[in-house]
Amino acid sequence: QLQLVESGGGLVEPGGSLRLTCEASGFTLDYYTIGWFRQAPGKEREGVSCIDSSGGRINYADSVKGRFTISRGNAKNTVYLQMNSLKPEDTAVYYCAAGLKTVETMCLMTAEDFWGRGTQVTVSS
């Protein structure tokens, strides 16, 4: 069984922090590019960050630069998204996705790639 599972979401006050985890089962992520995406109610899904198979190439959306950090876990089947200085506009369901990508397509995930079911992040006072 091939599966991605997100965890770590929850309710946090503005300015707070959360760390999301994306964990693979049934396969390893050694050769996969991993992306984090989010979707707020009434809005389109947007890319947040992605990291290539080696961890050497990383992209962030302008809206989260300087606040979020993506990283690969030492076990190579886990990817994290550290979220600091959270804002109400960060409220969304956060998804991770894994795909076999090139430099040119590293953040372009499709329905043919592996997707988790999402974890809710709510930033509110």
Short mmCIF file of C-alpha atoms in Angstrom, two decimals:
data_model
loop_
_atom_site.label_atom_id
_atom_site.label_comp_id
_atom_site.label_asym_id
_atom_site.label_seq_id
_atom_site.Cartn_x
_atom_site.Cartn_y
_atom_site.Cartn_z
CA GLN A 1 0.00 0.00 0.00
CA LEU A 2 1.37 3.39 -1.05
CA GLN A 3 0.22 6.22 1.16
CA LEU A 4 1.07 9.75 2.29
CA VAL A 5 -0.24 11.01 5.60
CA GLU A 6 -0.08 14.59 6.89
CA SER A 7 -0.13 15.43 10.57
CA GLY A 8 0.59 18.32 12.90
CA GLY A 9 -2.23 20.68 12.05
CA GLY A 10 -4.35 22.41 14.63
CA LEU A 11 -5.51 25.71 16.06
CA VAL A 12 -2.88 28.35 16.77
CA GLU A 13 -2.90 32.07 17.55
CA PRO A 14 -1.43 34.61 15.14
CA GLY A 15 2.33 34.72 15.55
CA GLY A 16 2.46 31.12 16.69
CA SER A 17 4.15 28.11 15.14
CA LEU A 18 3.26 24.65 13.90
CA ARG A 19 5.27 21.86 12.33
CA LEU A 20 3.53 19.72 9.74
CA THR A 21 4.74 16.23 8.92
CA CYS A 22 4.31 14.29 5.68
CA GLU A 23 5.10 10.60 6.07
CA ALA A 24 5.21 7.95 3.36
CA SER A 25 4.32 4.31 3.86
CA GLY A 26 4.77 1.51 1.37
CA PHE A 27 7.57 3.36 -0.38
CA THR A 28 10.50 5.64 0.34
CA LEU A 29 10.88 9.23 -0.79
CA ASP A 30 14.50 8.95 -1.92
CA TYR A 31 13.71 9.71 -5.56
CA TYR A 32 10.66 11.90 -5.08
CA THR A 33 10.09 15.59 -5.10
CA ILE A 34 7.77 16.66 -2.28
CA GLY A 35 5.44 19.61 -2.34
CA TRP A 36 3.25 21.26 0.27
CA PHE A 37 0.00 22.83 -0.89
CA ARG A 38 -2.90 24.51 0.83
CA GLN A 39 -6.50 25.32 0.11
CA ALA A 40 -8.66 27.76 2.03
CA PRO A 41 -12.47 27.79 1.80
CA GLY A 42 -13.59 29.43 -1.42
CA LYS A 43 -10.07 29.66 -2.80
CA GLU A 44 -8.00 27.73 -5.30
CA ARG A 45 -5.36 25.33 -4.09
CA GLU A 46 -1.96 26.98 -4.06
CA GLY A 47 1.59 25.78 -3.80
CA VAL A 48 3.39 26.59 -0.57
CA SER A 49 6.79 24.96 -0.90
CA CYS A 50 8.58 22.09 -2.59
CA ILE A 51 11.86 20.25 -2.17
CA ASP A 52 13.60 17.98 -4.65
CA SER A 53 14.84 14.44 -4.08
CA SER A 54 18.29 15.52 -2.94
CA GLY A 55 17.09 18.40 -0.79
CA GLY A 56 19.32 20.71 -2.78
CA ARG A 57 16.58 22.64 -4.54
CA ILE A 58 13.83 24.33 -2.57
CA ASN A 59 11.08 26.72 -3.60
CA TYR A 60 8.73 28.84 -1.49
CA ALA A 61 5.69 30.88 -2.33
CA ASP A 62 6.32 34.59 -1.84
CA SER A 63 3.63 34.69 0.82
CA VAL A 64 5.54 32.33 3.12
CA LYS A 65 9.19 33.18 2.45
CA GLY A 66 11.06 33.85 5.65
CA ARG A 67 8.35 32.23 7.76
CA PHE A 68 8.09 28.62 6.54
CA THR A 69 10.85 26.04 6.17
CA ILE A 70 10.63 22.74 4.32
CA SER A 71 13.03 19.92 5.13
CA ARG A 72 13.57 16.22 4.63
CA GLY A 73 13.68 13.95 7.64
CA ASN A 74 16.68 11.77 8.35
CA ALA A 75 14.63 8.61 7.78
CA LYS A 76 14.05 9.65 4.14
CA ASN A 77 10.36 8.83 4.29
CA THR A 78 9.38 12.02 6.08
CA VAL A 79 9.18 15.67 5.05
CA TYR A 80 8.44 18.57 7.38
CA LEU A 81 6.99 22.02 7.01
CA GLN A 82 7.95 24.29 9.88
CA MET A 83 5.57 27.25 10.00
CA ASN A 84 6.48 30.28 12.09
CA SER A 85 4.92 33.72 12.52
CA LEU A 86 1.59 32.34 11.40
CA LYS A 87 -1.05 34.70 10.08
CA PRO A 88 -4.84 34.30 9.81
CA GLU A 89 -4.46 34.12 6.03
CA ASP A 90 -2.43 30.93 6.47
CA THR A 91 -5.62 29.17 7.55
CA ALA A 92 -6.25 26.28 5.15
CA VAL A 93 -6.14 22.56 4.68
CA TYR A 94 -2.53 21.64 4.00
CA TYR A 95 -1.65 18.77 1.68
CA CYS A 96 1.59 17.09 0.80
CA ALA A 97 2.27 15.46 -2.54
CA ALA A 98 5.08 13.33 -3.95
CA GLY A 99 6.11 12.91 -7.55
CA LEU A 100 9.01 11.90 -9.75
CA LYS A 101 10.04 15.28 -11.11
CA THR A 102 12.81 17.07 -12.93
CA VAL A 103 14.25 20.47 -12.15
CA GLU A 104 11.84 21.94 -14.68
CA THR A 105 8.73 20.34 -13.18
CA MET A 106 9.66 19.95 -9.51
CA CYS A 107 6.69 21.89 -8.11
CA LEU A 108 4.12 20.81 -10.71
CA MET A 109 2.12 18.07 -9.01
CA THR A 110 -0.83 16.42 -10.75
CA ALA A 111 -3.53 13.89 -9.96
CA GLU A 112 -1.14 11.19 -11.15
CA ASP A 113 1.19 11.91 -8.24
CA PHE A 114 0.73 10.74 -4.65
CA TRP A 115 -1.37 13.01 -2.43
CA GLY A 116 -2.22 12.95 1.23
CA ARG A 117 -5.68 13.66 2.56
CA GLY A 118 -4.72 16.93 4.25
CA THR A 119 -4.47 18.40 7.72
CA GLN A 120 -6.35 21.47 8.94
CA VAL A 121 -4.42 24.55 10.07
CA THR A 122 -6.43 27.33 11.68
CA VAL A 123 -4.80 30.60 12.74
CA SER A 124 -7.14 32.67 14.86
CA SER A 125 -7.21 34.76 17.99
#
